[in-house]
Amino acid sequence: MDMKKRKISILGSTGSIGTQALEVIEKLQDKFEIIALAGGKNVELLEKQARKFKPKYICVGENSYSKLEISGIKTLYGQEGLEEICSNKENDIILVAVSGKIGLKPTLKAIENNITVALANKETLVMAGDIVMKKAKDCNVKIIPVDSEHCAIHQCIKDISQVEKLIITASGGPFLNKTTEDMKRATVEQALAHPRWNMGRKITVDSATLMNKGLEIIEAHHLFNMPYDKIDVVVHPQSIVHSAIEYKDGSVIAQLGLPSMHIPIQYAISYPERFEGIKSKSFSFADIARLDFEKPDFDKFPSLKMAYQVGKLGGSATVCLNAANEEAVFAFLNGKIRLYDIYQIVENMLDRHNVIYSLDIDEIFEIDKEIRLKTQEYIRNELVEKV
Ligand code: MG
């Protein structure tokens, strides 16, 4: 039997996905060997992780150039460090779990170097899905989704050509049973109180506005090469059915499980193998008792309509959606705007944006930067004094 350990690097090891990935790996110590751990601002946690897991390399975030020296471990820095990790062919797989646009270039580097990517960073596909998926195809590199919905679909699909449509589930977030008026009055604390999933702050706000689901529609379009009118969203508050597919013959296959990110993370980094995982308890239909489904409210959550429109437009439209939304979410988290302003800001930026096609990576970053500055300016001039 081949007992060779799978060599893995984790970009974003100190974040929500990264720390859970290390919990999975700690349980599967005989299956994985860590080549590199890259953290962001939390140098203290990165040091703790490095001393425990003893990788060959660590990478410290761009804005925290504090000296981190551990004997026997080489320290890398910033974006260059991430790209150096992704060029190291020693890796069998790289878990890209950094948040935001920082994940894009390292993902492309990993693909160029024929390293399998476990992708937890949806911005990579929302910003540059065409480029990333084409490169993955050209280099014959697998991209395994960590995002629970896409991971579910990945598990359901045997032959994509036989699939009629994808059905993405949405928990509905903390405002599912609240009115639009409640949502307009929402505090940061209320928006961050997600009923089912424990995640980072940015994605939790996106879950409250359902923009996360919007971004996931675009992510699914790229990952599975599926037209937008064959991607449905259904609200499923229990978060037990993580997504489903309908085959052309009418058969529906869904993936179920208790809502824990450990499961999709472990699936993605272990694929195509399956190992015994971290389980709080075994799955029981009887304990769950009921599963509810309902249509999403497109009026209360305009993000879904926006995502379909923008996705169909393609080109720089999705770059604009992503950048404007992220800046708006930061402004909300910093108490500068109201939750519902996020929609208005994104809509405004999209209205003013002239879509450009056939972009290369540098042009995408250029547009991303431009939209962010415009969004910040709009927030400063139009919204801040009104709060
Ligand atoms: Mg998700």
Tab-separated table of C-alpha atoms and ligand atoms in Angstrom:
chain	number	residue	atom	x	y	z
A	1	MET	CA	0.000	0.000	0.000
A	2	ASP	CA	1.166	3.472	-0.834
A	3	MET	CA	1.640	5.277	2.456
A	4	LYS	CA	3.118	8.392	0.932
A	5	LYS	CA	1.811	11.496	2.665
A	6	ARG	CA	0.073	14.140	0.624
A	7	LYS	CA	2.151	17.333	0.652
A	8	ILE	CA	0.061	20.389	1.262
A	9	SER	CA	0.435	24.136	1.715
A	10	ILE	CA	-2.215	26.385	3.213
A	11	LEU	CA	-2.580	29.995	2.125
A	12	GLY	CA	-4.559	31.757	4.812
A	13	SER	CA	-3.789	29.316	7.629
A	14	THR	CA	-4.796	31.769	10.366
A	15	GLY	CA	-8.259	32.474	8.952
A	16	SER	CA	-11.513	30.650	9.546
A	17	ILE	CA	-11.015	28.022	6.800
A	18	GLY	CA	-7.277	27.747	7.468
A	19	THR	CA	-7.613	26.998	11.182
A	20	GLN	CA	-10.310	24.405	10.482
A	21	ALA	CA	-8.111	22.848	7.794
A	22	LEU	CA	-5.350	22.468	10.381
A	23	GLU	CA	-7.819	20.752	12.728
A	24	VAL	CA	-8.597	18.297	9.919
A	25	ILE	CA	-4.895	17.762	9.218
A	26	GLU	CA	-4.095	17.313	12.888
A	27	LYS	CA	-6.537	14.418	12.951
A	28	LEU	CA	-5.059	13.035	9.702
A	29	GLN	CA	-1.386	13.456	10.597
A	30	ASP	CA	-0.436	10.225	8.853
A	31	LYS	CA	-2.049	11.413	5.605
A	32	PHE	CA	-0.643	14.921	5.204
A	33	GLU	CA	2.673	16.697	5.392
A	34	ILE	CA	2.634	20.484	5.508
A	35	ILE	CA	5.074	22.258	3.207
A	36	ALA	CA	4.066	25.852	3.902
A	37	LEU	CA	1.715	27.887	6.052
A	38	ALA	CA	0.866	31.425	5.035
A	39	GLY	CA	-0.925	33.757	7.418
A	40	GLY	CA	-2.069	37.340	7.227
A	41	LYS	CA	-1.958	39.821	10.069
A	42	ASN	CA	-2.137	37.324	12.902
A	43	VAL	CA	1.589	36.626	13.181
A	44	GLU	CA	1.198	35.323	16.726
A	45	LEU	CA	-1.161	32.537	15.620
A	46	LEU	CA	0.994	31.779	12.579
A	47	GLU	CA	3.983	31.296	14.869
A	48	LYS	CA	1.981	28.962	17.100
A	49	GLN	CA	0.864	26.949	14.070
A	50	ALA	CA	4.397	26.812	12.691
A	51	ARG	CA	5.842	25.514	15.965
A	52	LYS	CA	3.151	22.859	16.133
A	53	PHE	CA	3.026	21.665	12.507
A	54	LYS	CA	6.678	22.349	11.557
A	55	PRO	CA	6.282	23.339	7.892
A	56	LYS	CA	9.344	24.054	5.743
A	57	TYR	CA	8.154	27.569	4.974
A	58	ILE	CA	5.961	30.173	6.549
A	59	CYS	CA	4.747	33.302	4.829
A	60	VAL	CA	3.920	36.465	6.734
A	61	GLY	CA	1.305	38.917	5.409
A	62	GLU	CA	2.165	42.020	3.446
A	63	ASN	CA	1.287	44.534	6.157
A	64	SER	CA	2.864	42.740	9.056
A	65	TYR	CA	6.550	42.564	8.323
A	66	SER	CA	7.354	41.784	11.898
A	67	LYS	CA	10.310	39.483	12.238
A	68	LEU	CA	9.210	35.924	12.560
A	69	GLU	CA	12.171	33.628	12.799
A	70	ILE	CA	11.815	30.012	13.764
A	71	SER	CA	14.816	27.757	13.513
A	72	GLY	CA	14.533	25.232	10.694
A	73	ILE	CA	11.738	27.166	8.964
A	74	LYS	CA	12.267	29.639	6.148
A	75	THR	CA	10.221	32.843	6.379
A	76	LEU	CA	8.737	34.303	3.198
A	77	TYR	CA	6.877	37.579	2.854
A	78	GLY	CA	3.758	38.958	1.253
A	79	GLN	CA	2.363	38.297	-2.203
A	80	GLU	CA	5.779	37.232	-3.511
A	81	GLY	CA	6.002	34.674	-0.750
A	82	LEU	CA	2.594	33.246	-1.646
A	83	GLU	CA	3.645	32.931	-5.274
A	84	GLU	CA	6.919	31.292	-4.263
A	85	ILE	CA	4.946	28.693	-2.272
A	86	CYS	CA	2.692	28.060	-5.268
A	87	SER	CA	5.708	27.575	-7.531
A	88	ASN	CA	7.138	24.885	-5.258
A	89	LYS	CA	6.476	21.634	-7.075
A	90	GLU	CA	7.027	19.701	-3.891
A	91	ASN	CA	3.363	20.467	-3.180
A	92	ASP	CA	0.726	17.949	-4.204
A	93	ILE	CA	-2.056	20.326	-3.292
A	94	ILE	CA	-2.482	23.929	-2.195
A	95	LEU	CA	-5.426	25.101	-0.138
A	96	VAL	CA	-6.174	28.668	-1.184
A	97	ALA	CA	-8.030	30.040	1.819
A	98	VAL	CA	-6.900	33.653	1.825
A	99	SER	CA	-9.735	36.137	1.533
A	100	GLY	CA	-10.240	38.604	-1.299
A	101	LYS	CA	-8.268	39.262	-4.461
A	102	ILE	CA	-4.977	38.227	-2.873
A	103	GLY	CA	-5.829	34.623	-3.797
A	104	LEU	CA	-5.932	35.115	-7.547
A	105	LYS	CA	-2.275	35.253	-8.595
A	106	PRO	CA	-1.113	32.442	-6.291
A	107	THR	CA	-3.929	30.238	-7.628
A	108	LEU	CA	-2.738	30.834	-11.189
A	109	LYS	CA	0.845	30.082	-10.139
A	110	ALA	CA	-0.204	26.779	-8.603
A	111	ILE	CA	-2.078	25.828	-11.772
A	112	GLU	CA	0.916	26.738	-13.963
A	113	ASN	CA	3.030	24.447	-11.809
A	114	ASN	CA	0.568	21.564	-12.126
A	115	ILE	CA	-0.381	21.622	-8.463
A	116	THR	CA	-3.955	20.682	-7.518
A	117	VAL	CA	-5.871	23.579	-5.972
A	118	ALA	CA	-8.405	23.254	-3.168
A	119	LEU	CA	-10.173	26.550	-3.645
A	120	ALA	CA	-11.891	28.312	-0.769
A	121	ASN	CA	-11.480	31.778	-2.234
A	122	LYS	CA	-14.502	32.607	-4.377
A	123	GLU	CA	-13.199	36.015	-5.452
A	124	THR	CA	-10.655	34.203	-7.624
A	125	LEU	CA	-13.442	32.844	-9.813
A	126	VAL	CA	-15.731	35.871	-9.559
A	127	MET	CA	-12.918	38.157	-10.745
A	128	ALA	CA	-11.200	35.930	-13.262
A	129	GLY	CA	-13.180	32.713	-13.679
A	130	ASP	CA	-12.647	32.550	-17.441
A	131	ILE	CA	-8.870	32.874	-17.147
A	132	VAL	CA	-8.507	30.545	-14.163
A	133	MET	CA	-10.686	27.760	-15.556
A	134	LYS	CA	-9.081	27.956	-19.004
A	135	LYS	CA	-5.632	27.716	-17.472
A	136	ALA	CA	-6.700	24.793	-15.302
A	137	LYS	CA	-8.034	23.012	-18.387
A	138	ASP	CA	-4.921	23.762	-20.440
A	139	CYS	CA	-2.624	22.550	-17.659
A	140	ASN	CA	-4.911	19.640	-16.784
A	141	VAL	CA	-5.026	20.733	-13.150
A	142	LYS	CA	-7.902	19.918	-10.823
A	143	ILE	CA	-9.654	22.677	-8.891
A	144	ILE	CA	-11.573	21.183	-5.984
A	145	PRO	CA	-14.093	23.555	-4.429
A	146	VAL	CA	-14.123	24.025	-0.651
A	147	ASP	CA	-17.180	26.279	-0.629
A	148	SER	CA	-19.795	23.932	0.849
A	149	GLU	CA	-22.357	24.342	-1.963
A	150	HIS	CA	-19.849	23.781	-4.753
A	151	CYS	CA	-18.202	20.995	-2.840
A	152	ALA	CA	-21.654	19.385	-2.612
A	153	ILE	CA	-22.193	19.736	-6.357
A	154	HIS	CA	-18.711	18.360	-7.010
A	155	GLN	CA	-19.687	15.278	-4.997
A	156	CYS	CA	-22.984	14.854	-6.890
A	157	ILE	CA	-21.669	15.153	-10.444
A	158	LYS	CA	-20.377	12.144	-12.290
A	159	ASP	CA	-20.725	13.421	-15.844
A	160	ILE	CA	-21.388	17.122	-16.271
A	161	SER	CA	-22.794	16.633	-19.787
A	162	GLN	CA	-25.748	14.739	-18.298
A	163	VAL	CA	-26.642	17.506	-15.845
A	164	GLU	CA	-29.725	19.591	-16.522
A	165	LYS	CA	-29.268	22.147	-13.742
A	166	LEU	CA	-27.534	22.986	-10.507
A	167	ILE	CA	-29.551	23.734	-7.382
A	168	ILE	CA	-27.636	25.829	-4.868
A	169	THR	CA	-29.051	25.989	-1.357
A	170	ALA	CA	-28.975	29.108	0.800
A	171	SER	CA	-29.578	29.189	4.540
A	172	GLY	CA	-31.170	32.611	4.091
A	173	GLY	CA	-28.954	34.204	6.743
A	174	PRO	CA	-30.083	36.078	9.859
A	175	PHE	CA	-32.720	38.170	8.023
A	176	LEU	CA	-34.642	35.339	6.378
A	177	ASN	CA	-37.715	35.831	8.551
A	178	LYS	CA	-37.241	39.548	9.128
A	179	THR	CA	-38.798	42.347	7.126
A	180	THR	CA	-36.956	44.641	4.757
A	181	GLU	CA	-37.490	47.354	7.389
A	182	ASP	CA	-35.755	45.198	10.018
A	183	MET	CA	-32.889	44.722	7.618
A	184	LYS	CA	-32.608	48.460	7.075
A	185	ARG	CA	-32.258	48.967	10.845
A	186	ALA	CA	-29.818	46.097	11.298
A	187	THR	CA	-26.698	46.577	13.398
A	188	VAL	CA	-23.309	45.062	12.641
A	189	GLU	CA	-23.887	42.584	15.484
A	190	GLN	CA	-27.201	41.424	14.002
A	191	ALA	CA	-25.665	41.017	10.558
A	192	LEU	CA	-22.802	39.003	12.037
A	193	ALA	CA	-25.101	36.628	13.948
A	194	HIS	CA	-25.381	33.911	11.319
A	195	PRO	CA	-27.799	31.174	12.419
A	196	ARG	CA	-25.935	28.182	10.917
A	197	TRP	CA	-22.371	28.803	9.886
A	198	ASN	CA	-19.410	30.167	11.780
A	199	MET	CA	-17.334	32.120	9.249
A	200	GLY	CA	-15.170	35.199	8.757
A	201	ARG	CA	-16.716	38.687	9.100
A	202	LYS	CA	-16.809	39.664	5.423
A	203	ILE	CA	-18.479	36.458	4.256
A	204	THR	CA	-20.920	36.590	7.174
A	205	VAL	CA	-22.138	40.027	6.089
A	206	ASP	CA	-22.353	38.688	2.515
A	207	SER	CA	-24.509	35.864	3.856
A	208	ALA	CA	-26.813	38.384	5.539
A	209	THR	CA	-27.307	40.315	2.279
A	210	LEU	CA	-27.322	37.069	0.251
A	211	MET	CA	-24.529	38.590	-1.829
A	212	ASN	CA	-22.569	35.499	-0.842
A	213	LYS	CA	-25.142	33.437	-2.718
A	214	GLY	CA	-24.863	35.823	-5.649
A	215	LEU	CA	-21.099	35.325	-5.749
A	216	GLU	CA	-21.646	31.565	-5.458
A	217	ILE	CA	-23.884	31.584	-8.547
A	218	ILE	CA	-20.995	33.116	-10.489
A	219	GLU	CA	-18.539	30.708	-8.878
A	220	ALA	CA	-20.729	27.737	-9.885
A	221	HIS	CA	-21.044	29.008	-13.442
A	222	HIS	CA	-17.262	28.921	-13.822
A	223	LEU	CA	-16.477	25.771	-11.849
A	224	PHE	CA	-19.025	23.613	-13.642
A	225	ASN	CA	-19.236	25.506	-16.944
A	226	MET	CA	-22.994	25.844	-16.488
A	227	PRO	CA	-25.113	28.580	-18.091
A	228	TYR	CA	-26.731	30.974	-15.613
A	229	ASP	CA	-30.292	29.985	-16.478
A	230	LYS	CA	-29.424	26.454	-15.382
A	231	ILE	CA	-28.358	27.514	-11.892
A	232	ASP	CA	-31.166	27.786	-9.350
A	233	VAL	CA	-31.088	29.018	-5.765
A	234	VAL	CA	-33.389	27.621	-3.102
A	235	VAL	CA	-33.611	28.750	0.505
A	236	HIS	CA	-33.097	25.895	2.945
A	237	PRO	CA	-32.832	27.215	6.521
A	238	GLN	CA	-31.513	24.023	8.156
A	239	SER	CA	-28.341	23.955	5.994
A	240	ILE	CA	-28.393	20.165	5.831
A	241	VAL	CA	-28.762	19.816	2.069
A	242	HIS	CA	-25.636	21.603	0.872
A	243	SER	CA	-26.709	21.685	-2.785
A	244	ALA	CA	-28.051	19.365	-5.467
A	245	ILE	CA	-28.044	18.677	-9.173
A	246	GLU	CA	-30.829	17.594	-11.471
A	247	TYR	CA	-29.919	15.195	-14.240
A	248	LYS	CA	-31.546	15.387	-17.660
A	249	ASP	CA	-33.730	12.376	-16.869
A	250	GLY	CA	-35.250	14.163	-13.856
A	251	SER	CA	-33.239	12.390	-11.196
A	252	VAL	CA	-32.033	14.713	-8.436
A	253	ILE	CA	-28.893	14.021	-6.401
A	254	ALA	CA	-28.199	16.072	-3.308
A	255	GLN	CA	-25.324	16.067	-0.849
A	256	LEU	CA	-26.271	16.242	2.820
A	257	GLY	CA	-24.424	16.554	6.072
A	258	LEU	CA	-24.326	18.449	9.321
A	259	PRO	CA	-23.280	22.066	8.767
A	260	SER	CA	-19.577	21.933	9.529
A	261	MET	CA	-16.866	23.337	7.253
A	262	HIS	CA	-14.562	20.514	8.367
A	263	ILE	CA	-16.375	18.194	5.970
A	264	PRO	CA	-15.983	20.152	2.697
A	265	ILE	CA	-12.420	21.161	3.655
A	266	GLN	CA	-11.473	17.541	4.280
A	267	TYR	CA	-13.185	16.406	1.067
A	268	ALA	CA	-11.314	18.983	-1.006
A	269	ILE	CA	-7.855	18.292	0.390
A	270	SER	CA	-8.313	14.502	0.413
A	271	TYR	CA	-10.016	14.090	-2.977
A	272	PRO	CA	-10.451	11.521	-4.458
A	273	GLU	CA	-9.892	9.638	-1.210
A	274	ARG	CA	-12.114	9.724	1.855
A	275	PHE	CA	-10.807	9.394	5.377
A	276	GLU	CA	-12.427	9.217	8.766
A	277	GLY	CA	-13.147	12.794	9.734
A	278	ILE	CA	-13.885	15.073	12.658
A	279	LYS	CA	-17.473	14.378	13.568
A	280	SER	CA	-19.356	15.868	16.472
A	281	LYS	CA	-22.007	13.195	15.981
A	282	SER	CA	-23.201	10.824	13.287
A	283	PHE	CA	-25.807	11.953	10.788
A	284	SER	CA	-29.391	11.032	11.612
A	285	PHE	CA	-32.424	11.908	9.495
A	286	ALA	CA	-34.661	11.300	12.487
A	287	ASP	CA	-32.762	13.852	14.591
A	288	ILE	CA	-33.068	16.440	11.854
A	289	ALA	CA	-36.775	15.612	11.492
A	290	ARG	CA	-37.562	18.171	8.821
A	291	LEU	CA	-36.020	19.934	5.882
A	292	ASP	CA	-37.677	23.100	4.590
A	293	PHE	CA	-37.299	24.732	1.206
A	294	GLU	CA	-38.632	27.974	-0.172
A	295	LYS	CA	-38.070	30.377	-3.022
A	296	PRO	CA	-35.655	33.204	-2.275
A	297	ASP	CA	-37.153	36.688	-1.958
A	298	PHE	CA	-35.591	38.536	-4.870
A	299	ASP	CA	-37.120	41.840	-3.750
A	300	LYS	CA	-35.815	41.739	-0.199
A	301	PHE	CA	-32.411	40.502	-1.393
A	302	PRO	CA	-31.598	42.365	-4.649
A	303	SER	CA	-28.132	40.780	-4.639
A	304	LEU	CA	-29.411	37.635	-6.356
A	305	LYS	CA	-30.892	39.514	-9.302
A	306	MET	CA	-27.691	41.551	-9.552
A	307	ALA	CA	-25.542	38.440	-9.617
A	308	TYR	CA	-27.517	36.825	-12.437
A	309	GLN	CA	-27.465	40.043	-14.473
A	310	VAL	CA	-23.790	40.690	-13.890
A	311	GLY	CA	-22.842	37.059	-14.442
A	312	LYS	CA	-24.594	36.998	-17.805
A	313	LEU	CA	-22.855	40.223	-18.809
A	314	GLY	CA	-19.483	38.688	-17.922
A	315	GLY	CA	-16.204	40.506	-18.590
A	316	SER	CA	-15.385	43.211	-16.072
A	317	ALA	CA	-18.983	43.303	-14.727
A	318	THR	CA	-18.258	40.628	-12.126
A	319	VAL	CA	-15.030	42.413	-11.144
A	320	CYS	CA	-17.126	45.516	-10.514
A	321	LEU	CA	-19.715	43.613	-8.461
A	322	ASN	CA	-17.050	42.014	-6.304
A	323	ALA	CA	-14.984	45.163	-5.696
A	324	ALA	CA	-17.945	47.467	-4.997
A	325	ASN	CA	-19.507	44.910	-2.657
A	326	GLU	CA	-16.305	44.307	-0.714
A	327	GLU	CA	-15.700	48.026	-0.186
A	328	ALA	CA	-19.324	48.490	0.863
A	329	VAL	CA	-19.083	45.595	3.324
A	330	PHE	CA	-15.925	47.079	4.877
A	331	ALA	CA	-17.716	50.442	5.216
A	332	PHE	CA	-20.634	48.677	6.913
A	333	LEU	CA	-18.334	46.778	9.284
A	334	ASN	CA	-16.647	50.091	10.137
A	335	GLY	CA	-19.995	51.628	11.010
A	336	LYS	CA	-19.961	54.086	8.117
A	337	ILE	CA	-23.072	52.913	6.264
A	338	ARG	CA	-26.219	50.883	6.852
A	339	LEU	CA	-26.535	47.274	5.777
A	340	TYR	CA	-29.102	48.044	3.102
A	341	ASP	CA	-26.846	50.749	1.620
A	342	ILE	CA	-24.636	47.933	0.348
A	343	TYR	CA	-27.183	47.165	-2.393
A	344	GLN	CA	-27.515	50.784	-3.419
A	345	ILE	CA	-23.749	51.223	-3.561
A	346	VAL	CA	-23.197	48.113	-5.656
A	347	GLU	CA	-26.082	48.994	-7.964
A	348	ASN	CA	-24.749	52.494	-8.424
A	349	MET	CA	-21.264	51.250	-9.276
A	350	LEU	CA	-22.661	48.708	-11.730
A	351	ASP	CA	-24.808	51.367	-13.443
A	352	ARG	CA	-21.773	53.565	-13.973
A	353	HIS	CA	-19.529	50.759	-15.166
A	354	ASN	CA	-18.785	50.180	-18.843
A	355	VAL	CA	-18.152	46.479	-19.244
A	356	ILE	CA	-14.856	45.548	-20.850
A	357	TYR	CA	-14.121	42.086	-22.261
A	358	SER	CA	-11.061	39.916	-22.946
A	359	LEU	CA	-9.147	41.172	-19.940
A	360	ASP	CA	-5.807	39.881	-18.767
A	361	ILE	CA	-4.941	39.566	-15.085
A	362	ASP	CA	-3.212	42.945	-14.812
A	363	GLU	CA	-6.198	44.680	-16.410
A	364	ILE	CA	-8.519	42.919	-13.964
A	365	PHE	CA	-6.480	44.234	-11.030
A	366	GLU	CA	-6.476	47.691	-12.610
A	367	ILE	CA	-10.280	47.724	-12.879
A	368	ASP	CA	-10.628	46.266	-9.390
A	369	LYS	CA	-8.534	49.110	-7.983
A	370	GLU	CA	-10.428	51.749	-9.938
A	371	ILE	CA	-13.835	50.458	-8.767
A	372	ARG	CA	-12.659	50.352	-5.148
A	373	LEU	CA	-11.522	53.985	-5.255
A	374	LYS	CA	-14.785	55.044	-6.905
A	375	THR	CA	-16.795	53.106	-4.342
A	376	GLN	CA	-14.910	54.660	-1.432
A	377	GLU	CA	-15.433	58.100	-2.939
A	378	TYR	CA	-19.144	57.457	-3.439
A	379	ILE	CA	-19.515	56.269	0.158
A	380	ARG	CA	-17.649	59.343	1.455
A	381	ASN	CA	-19.600	61.836	-0.622
A	382	GLU	CA	-23.073	60.358	-0.761
A	383	LEU	CA	-23.608	58.218	2.291
A	384	VAL	CA	-21.424	58.821	5.307
A	385	GLU	CA	-23.002	62.075	6.513
A	386	LYS	CA	-26.493	60.617	6.269
A	387	VAL	CA	-25.947	57.937	8.893
B	1	MG	MG	-20.892	28.728	0.582
